[in-house]
Coordinates of C-alpha atoms and ligand atoms in Angstrom, one line a residue:
M1 CA -0.2 0.6 0.3
N2 CA 1.1 3.3 -0.7
Q3 CA 0.8 6.0 2.2
H4 CA 0.2 8.3 -0.4
Y5 CA -3.6 7.8 -1.5
K6 CA -6.2 8.5 0.9
L7 CA -7.8 4.8 -0.9
Q8 CA -6.4 2.7 -3.0
V9 CA -9.2 0.2 -4.7
K10 CA -7.1 -2.9 -6.1
D11 CA -8.4 -5.5 -8.7
V12 CA -11.4 -5.8 -7.5
R13 CA -14.8 -7.6 -9.6
K14 CA -17.8 -8.3 -8.6
S15 CA -20.5 -10.3 -9.7
Y16 CA -23.6 -11.4 -8.7
G17 CA -24.3 -15.5 -10.6
A18 CA -23.5 -14.9 -14.1
V19 CA -24.1 -10.1 -14.6
T20 CA -20.8 -9.4 -13.6
A21 CA -21.8 -6.3 -12.0
L22 CA -17.7 -4.9 -12.0
E23 CA -14.8 -6.5 -14.1
N24 CA -11.7 -6.1 -12.2
T25 CA -10.8 -2.3 -11.0
S26 CA -7.9 -0.3 -9.8
L27 CA -8.1 2.8 -8.9
E28 CA -6.8 5.7 -6.3
M29 CA -7.7 8.6 -4.5
R30 CA -5.7 10.9 -3.0
E31 CA -6.8 13.2 0.1
G32 CA -8.9 16.0 -0.2
E33 CA -9.7 15.2 -4.0
F34 CA -13.9 15.0 -5.7
L35 CA -13.9 12.1 -7.5
T36 CA -17.1 11.7 -9.7
L37 CA -17.8 8.2 -10.9
L38 CA -19.7 8.4 -13.9
G39 CA -21.8 6.7 -16.5
P40 CA -24.9 4.8 -17.8
S41 CA -27.2 3.4 -16.3
G42 CA -25.6 -0.3 -15.2
S43 CA -22.5 0.4 -15.5
G44 CA -20.9 -0.6 -11.8
K45 CA -21.2 2.7 -10.4
S46 CA -22.8 1.4 -7.1
T47 CA -21.6 -2.3 -6.7
L48 CA -18.0 -0.3 -7.1
L49 CA -19.7 2.7 -4.2
M50 CA -21.1 -0.2 -1.9
A51 CA -17.8 -2.4 -2.2
I52 CA -15.7 0.9 -0.5
A53 CA -17.8 1.1 1.7
G54 CA -18.7 -2.6 3.1
L55 CA -21.6 -3.2 1.6
N56 CA -21.1 -6.0 -0.6
N57 CA -18.0 -8.3 -0.6
P58 CA -15.5 -8.3 -3.5
D59 CA -14.9 -11.8 -5.5
N60 CA -12.0 -10.5 -6.0
G61 CA -9.1 -7.8 -4.6
E62 CA -8.0 -5.3 -2.2
I63 CA -9.8 -2.4 -0.4
W64 CA -7.1 0.2 1.2
I65 CA -8.4 2.9 3.0
D66 CA -6.1 5.8 5.1
G67 CA -3.3 2.9 4.0
K68 CA -5.2 0.1 6.1
L69 CA -6.8 -2.8 4.3
A70 CA -10.8 -2.9 4.8
T71 CA -11.7 -5.4 1.8
Y72 CA -13.4 -7.8 4.4
L73 CA -14.4 -4.8 7.0
P74 CA -18.1 -4.4 8.4
P75 CA -18.9 -0.8 6.8
F76 CA -18.7 1.4 10.6
Q77 CA -15.1 0.3 10.5
R78 CA -14.5 2.1 7.8
D79 CA -14.1 5.6 8.3
I80 CA -16.8 6.3 5.9
G81 CA -19.8 8.9 5.7
M82 CA -22.5 8.2 3.0
V83 CA -25.4 10.9 0.8
F84 CA -27.9 8.6 -0.9
Q85 CA -30.8 9.8 -3.6
N86 CA -33.5 10.2 -0.9
Y87 CA -31.8 9.7 1.7
A88 CA -34.6 8.6 4.7
L89 CA -33.4 11.6 8.2
F90 CA -34.7 9.9 11.1
P91 CA -38.3 10.8 11.0
H92 CA -38.6 10.8 14.7
M93 CA -35.9 13.4 15.7
T94 CA -35.9 17.0 14.9
I95 CA -33.1 18.7 12.2
M96 CA -31.2 19.2 14.8
E97 CA -31.4 15.8 16.7
N98 CA -30.2 13.8 13.6
I99 CA -27.3 16.1 12.6
A100 CA -25.9 15.4 16.1
F101 CA -26.7 12.4 16.2
P102 CA -23.3 11.2 14.3
L103 CA -21.8 13.0 16.3
R104 CA -23.3 11.1 19.4
M105 CA -23.1 8.0 18.9
R106 CA -19.4 9.0 18.8
G107 CA -19.3 9.8 22.2
E108 CA -18.8 14.0 22.1
S109 CA -19.7 16.2 24.7
K110 CA -23.1 18.0 24.4
D111 CA -20.8 21.6 23.9
S112 CA -18.9 20.4 21.1
I113 CA -22.2 19.6 19.6
N114 CA -24.1 22.0 19.2
Q115 CA -21.5 23.9 18.2
K116 CA -20.1 22.0 15.3
V117 CA -23.9 21.4 14.4
K118 CA -25.3 25.3 14.7
E119 CA -22.2 25.6 12.6
V120 CA -23.5 22.9 9.3
L121 CA -26.9 24.4 10.0
E122 CA -25.3 28.0 9.4
K123 CA -22.8 25.7 6.5
V124 CA -25.7 25.1 3.9
Q125 CA -28.3 27.9 5.8
L126 CA -31.2 26.0 7.0
S127 CA -30.3 27.3 10.7
H128 CA -34.0 28.5 11.0
V129 CA -35.5 24.5 10.6
A130 CA -32.8 23.2 13.4
E131 CA -36.4 23.0 16.0
R132 CA -37.9 21.3 12.7
F133 CA -39.1 17.5 12.2
P134 CA -37.9 16.0 8.1
R135 CA -41.4 16.1 7.2
E136 CA -41.4 19.7 7.8
L137 CA -39.1 20.2 5.1
S138 CA -38.7 19.7 0.7
G139 CA -36.9 17.4 -0.7
G140 CA -34.2 19.8 -1.1
Q141 CA -33.5 20.5 2.5
Q142 CA -34.3 17.1 3.5
Q143 CA -31.2 16.5 1.4
R144 CA -28.8 19.3 2.8
I145 CA -29.5 18.7 6.1
A146 CA -28.4 15.1 4.8
L147 CA -25.3 16.5 3.5
A148 CA -25.3 18.6 6.9
R149 CA -25.3 15.0 8.7
C150 CA -22.8 14.1 6.9
F151 CA -20.7 16.9 6.8
V152 CA -20.6 17.2 10.2
Y153 CA -18.5 14.3 11.9
K154 CA -16.1 15.1 9.3
P155 CA -15.2 11.5 7.8
S156 CA -12.0 10.2 6.5
I157 CA -13.7 10.0 2.9
I158 CA -17.4 10.9 2.0
L159 CA -19.5 8.3 -1.3
M160 CA -22.3 10.2 -2.0
D161 CA -24.2 7.9 -4.9
E162 CA -27.1 10.1 -6.7
P163 CA -27.3 12.1 -3.8
L164 CA -29.5 15.4 -5.9
G165 CA -30.9 12.6 -8.6
A166 CA -34.1 13.0 -6.9
L167 CA -34.3 17.1 -7.2
D168 CA -34.8 19.8 -9.9
K169 CA -31.7 21.3 -12.9
K170 CA -32.5 24.7 -10.4
L171 CA -31.7 23.8 -6.6
R172 CA -28.9 20.5 -8.2
E173 CA -27.6 23.3 -9.7
A174 CA -27.2 25.5 -6.5
L175 CA -27.0 21.8 -4.5
Q176 CA -23.4 21.3 -6.3
L177 CA -22.4 24.9 -5.3
E178 CA -22.4 23.8 -2.0
I179 CA -21.1 20.5 -2.0
K180 CA -18.4 21.7 -4.1
H181 CA -17.2 24.4 -1.3
L182 CA -19.0 22.6 1.4
H183 CA -16.0 19.7 0.2
E184 CA -13.5 22.7 -0.1
E185 CA -13.6 23.3 3.4
L186 CA -13.5 20.8 5.3
G187 CA -11.0 19.1 2.6
I188 CA -12.9 15.8 3.1
T189 CA -11.8 12.9 0.1
V190 CA -15.1 13.5 -1.4
L191 CA -16.0 9.8 -4.1
Y192 CA -19.0 10.7 -5.7
V193 CA -21.7 9.0 -8.2
T194 CA -23.7 10.8 -11.5
H195 CA -25.1 10.2 -14.5
D196 CA -24.8 13.4 -15.1
Q197 CA -22.0 14.4 -17.0
E198 CA -21.9 18.4 -16.8
E199 CA -22.5 17.4 -12.9
A200 CA -19.3 15.4 -13.2
M201 CA -17.9 17.6 -14.8
V202 CA -18.4 21.3 -12.9
M203 CA -18.0 19.1 -9.3
S204 CA -15.2 17.3 -9.6
D205 CA -10.8 17.6 -9.8
R206 CA -11.0 13.8 -12.1
I207 CA -13.6 11.8 -13.2
C208 CA -14.2 8.2 -13.8
L209 CA -15.4 7.2 -16.7
M210 CA -17.5 4.0 -16.2
N211 CA -18.6 1.6 -18.9
N212 CA -20.0 -2.4 -19.8
A213 CA -18.7 -2.8 -15.5
R214 CA -14.8 -1.0 -16.5
I215 CA -12.6 2.0 -16.2
E216 CA -13.6 3.6 -19.6
Q217 CA -11.2 6.1 -19.0
I218 CA -10.1 8.9 -16.0
G219 CA -8.1 11.7 -14.8
T220 CA -9.8 15.9 -15.0
P221 CA -11.9 16.9 -16.7
D222 CA -11.1 19.3 -18.7
E223 CA -8.9 15.4 -20.2
L224 CA -11.7 13.4 -20.3
Y225 CA -13.5 16.7 -22.2
H226 CA -10.4 17.1 -25.3
R227 CA -8.7 14.1 -24.8
P228 CA -11.0 11.4 -24.6
K229 CA -8.7 8.2 -25.3
T230 CA -12.2 6.3 -27.3
I231 CA -15.8 7.1 -29.2
F232 CA -17.5 5.8 -26.3
A233 CA -16.3 8.7 -24.4
A234 CA -16.2 11.7 -26.3
D235 CA -20.0 10.5 -27.2
F236 CA -20.4 10.8 -23.6
L237 CA -19.2 14.2 -22.2
G238 CA -20.9 16.9 -24.3
E239 CA -21.0 17.0 -28.3
S240 CA -19.5 15.9 -31.1
N241 CA -19.0 15.1 -34.5
F242 CA -17.0 12.0 -36.2
I243 CA -16.3 12.1 -39.3
D244 CA -15.1 8.4 -41.0
V245 CA -11.6 8.5 -42.1
R246 CA -8.3 6.5 -43.1
V247 CA -4.4 6.9 -41.4
K248 CA -2.3 8.0 -44.2
A249 CA 0.2 9.4 -42.1
L250 CA 1.5 9.2 -38.8
Q251 CA 3.7 11.8 -38.4
D252 CA 5.8 13.0 -35.6
D253 CA 3.3 15.3 -33.8
T254 CA 0.2 15.6 -35.9
V255 CA -2.1 12.0 -38.4
T256 CA -3.1 12.9 -41.2
T257 CA -6.2 11.4 -41.8
E258 CA -8.5 11.4 -45.4
T259 CA -12.4 11.2 -45.7
S260 CA -14.5 8.8 -48.5
T261 CA -14.1 12.1 -50.9
G262 CA -10.1 12.4 -50.4
T263 CA -10.4 15.9 -48.2
L264 CA -7.5 15.7 -45.8
L265 CA -7.6 16.3 -42.0
H266 CA -5.5 16.5 -39.0
A267 CA -5.1 15.8 -35.7
P268 CA -2.9 15.0 -33.2
A269 CA -0.5 12.0 -32.3
S270 CA -2.0 9.0 -30.9
P271 CA -0.4 6.1 -30.0
S272 CA -3.7 4.3 -30.7
V273 CA -3.7 4.7 -34.5
A274 CA -1.6 2.5 -36.8
T275 CA -1.2 4.4 -41.5
G276 CA -4.2 2.4 -43.3
T277 CA -6.6 1.5 -41.1
S278 CA -10.3 3.3 -40.4
A279 CA -10.9 5.9 -37.2
K280 CA -13.1 8.6 -37.0
I281 CA -12.3 12.3 -36.2
M282 CA -14.0 13.5 -33.5
V283 CA -14.2 17.4 -33.1
R284 CA -16.7 19.1 -30.9
P285 CA -19.4 21.9 -32.8
E286 CA -17.9 24.5 -30.2
S287 CA -13.9 24.2 -32.5
I288 CA -16.2 24.5 -35.9
R289 CA -15.8 28.1 -37.2
V290 CA -17.4 29.9 -39.9
L291 CA -14.8 31.3 -42.2
A292 CA -15.0 34.0 -43.9
D293 CA -14.4 33.4 -48.3
T294 CA -10.5 34.2 -48.3
E295 CA -9.9 32.7 -44.8
T296 CA -8.2 28.9 -44.6
A297 CA -7.9 26.5 -41.9
H298 CA -5.6 23.0 -41.1
N299 CA -9.0 21.2 -42.1
I300 CA -12.3 22.6 -44.7
L301 CA -15.4 21.4 -44.7
T302 CA -18.3 23.7 -47.1
G303 CA -21.2 22.6 -47.0
E304 CA -25.1 23.7 -47.2
V305 CA -26.7 25.0 -44.1
T306 CA -30.0 22.8 -43.5
D307 CA -31.5 23.8 -40.0
V308 CA -30.2 26.4 -37.6
I309 CA -32.1 26.2 -33.7
V310 CA -31.9 29.2 -31.4
A311 CA -31.3 27.4 -28.1
G312 CA -30.6 30.5 -25.2
G313 CA -27.4 31.7 -25.3
V314 CA -26.2 29.1 -28.1
T315 CA -27.0 28.6 -31.4
K316 CA -26.8 24.8 -32.9
S317 CA -26.6 24.7 -36.9
F318 CA -26.4 21.5 -38.5
V319 CA -24.2 21.6 -41.3
R320 CA -24.8 18.9 -45.1
T321 CA -21.8 17.6 -45.7
A322 CA -20.0 15.6 -48.5
D323 CA -18.5 13.4 -45.9
H324 CA -20.6 13.4 -42.7
P325 CA -24.3 14.4 -43.2
M326 CA -25.6 16.3 -40.8
L327 CA -22.2 18.2 -39.2
K328 CA -23.2 20.0 -35.3
V329 CA -21.8 23.8 -34.6
S330 CA -22.4 25.9 -32.3
Q331 CA -21.9 29.7 -31.7
L332 CA -22.9 32.2 -29.2
T333 CA -26.4 32.9 -30.0
G334 CA -25.8 36.2 -32.2
S335 CA -22.6 36.3 -33.6
N336 CA -22.0 35.7 -37.3
K337 CA -26.2 34.1 -38.0
L338 CA -26.3 31.1 -41.1
H339 CA -29.3 30.5 -42.1
K340 CA -31.4 27.6 -44.2
G341 CA -29.0 27.2 -47.5
Q342 CA -26.1 29.1 -47.6
Q343 CA -23.0 27.5 -48.3
V344 CA -20.5 27.5 -45.2
R345 CA -17.2 26.4 -45.7
L346 CA -16.2 25.0 -42.7
G347 CA -13.1 25.0 -41.2
W348 CA -11.5 24.7 -36.7
T349 CA -7.5 24.1 -35.6
T350 CA -5.5 20.3 -35.4
C351 CA -5.4 21.1 -32.0
S352 CA -8.8 20.8 -31.6
A353 CA -9.6 17.5 -33.4
V354 CA -9.3 14.2 -31.9
V355 CA -8.2 10.7 -33.7
L356 CA -10.1 7.9 -32.4
T357 CA -9.5 4.2 -33.7
N358 CA -13.2 2.0 -34.3
G359 CA -12.2 -0.3 -31.5
G360 CA -11.5 -3.3 -33.8
K361 CA -14.9 -2.8 -35.2
P362 CA -14.1 -2.1 -39.8
Ligands
LIG401 N1 -28.1 -7.0 -6.5 C1 -28.1 -7.7 -7.2 N2 -29.0 -8.7 -7.4 C2 -27.9 -9.1 -9.5 N3 -27.5 -8.8 -9.9 C3 -26.8 -6.4 -9.5 C4 -27.6 -6.2 -8.8 N4 -26.4 -4.8 -7.7 C5 -26.2 -4.7 -9.7 N5 -27.1 -5.5 -10.7 C6 -26.3 -5.4 -11.7 O1 -24.3 -5.0 -11.9 C7 -24.5 -3.7 -12.7 C8 -24.6 -2.9 -12.4 O2 -25.2 -2.4 -11.0 P1 -24.8 -0.9 -10.7 O3 -26.3 -0.6 -9.8 O4 -23.5 -1.2 -9.6 O5 -24.9 0.4 -12.2 P2 -24.9 1.3 -11.6 O6 -23.7 2.0 -12.5 O7 -25.3 1.8 -10.5 O8 -26.3 2.0 -12.2 P3 -26.8 2.8 -12.8 O9 -27.4 5.2 -12.8 O10 -28.7 3.0 -12.4 O11 -27.7 3.3 -10.7 C9 -26.0 -3.8 -13.2 O12 -26.3 -5.1 -14.5 C10 -26.5 -4.7 -12.5 O13 -28.3 -5.4 -12.9
LIG402 MG1 -26.2 2.9 -9.4

């Protein structure tokens, strides 16, 4: 065990009968890190979280928490706090008693408990509901109290499984910030689960993208967004255009590819592509610019605008080109407005593109 890590998951595997819920998985978290497990439904996020919490027994592998082997320790010996979606507060206790509960269980003095409960209620801006019962709070307020009850005793690691899943968008966003602030202020290590890519991007130091019971890619939000390693990763985070190409040449830092109509497209070099193989060029809609008549770019496609959709501050246009039937372009609304039927030249820089292999598929 490397003392450097707060949490280390080594080769953990879990199956339920014939279903492999989690393939052999390894993962490390450093102290104070905010790491998010992101992925579609059924990809194994909760299974991994429950193994770390001690709520399921892995078939294989080891879990180390704070330098101690914890694979088969009961949950209460792991110094882990948990917050779930619809986390049930104790209905017969007031809000204050609910938050005080984990501190009482740890035998803290009355004065210390009162002080800590007061502080954490201020942090989640709910001091005025201290004397109420959970049923007298809205869903969002209850969820904030559940967070407060977890943060108040400063567990070594907090695990959260879709804690905002049941809330509406506005409240979700407010609580995302609140969780982030609590995390920064208290410096607690947080392992968070969501299937919402925006939430993961906003909150995380690193994202662990899961797919089919295994880790697809792990990295900072920026790395996953700008340097996805697979088509799945590129597709899952944000919007993307994929253009079918064949790899023509590999230089030191650039890959040159060719579309079926002979257009050359370039991307930064990637170790996984080989000359002569088929691949895809991925470019984000916001990386594509509409070129002025005489303007040039390293990568250019021409086509006809088929649709323009104003979605608030961003306008999305679709362009039919010979190499892609519906290339998505997003621009800030008001800038360089396109109209249906317009002929356009689209360009992007080589460093904003990514070359992806088809993962063995033709
Ligand atoms: N107790 C169980 N018995 C049998 N199969 C299970 C059990 N728990 C999970 N699974 C299966 O294991 C796989 C992974 O489930 P898991 O709950 O980890 O997914 P998830 O990524 O958390 O999905 P969601 O986003 O829907 O919560 C799924 O195929 C699921 O059906
Ligand atoms: Mg789940």
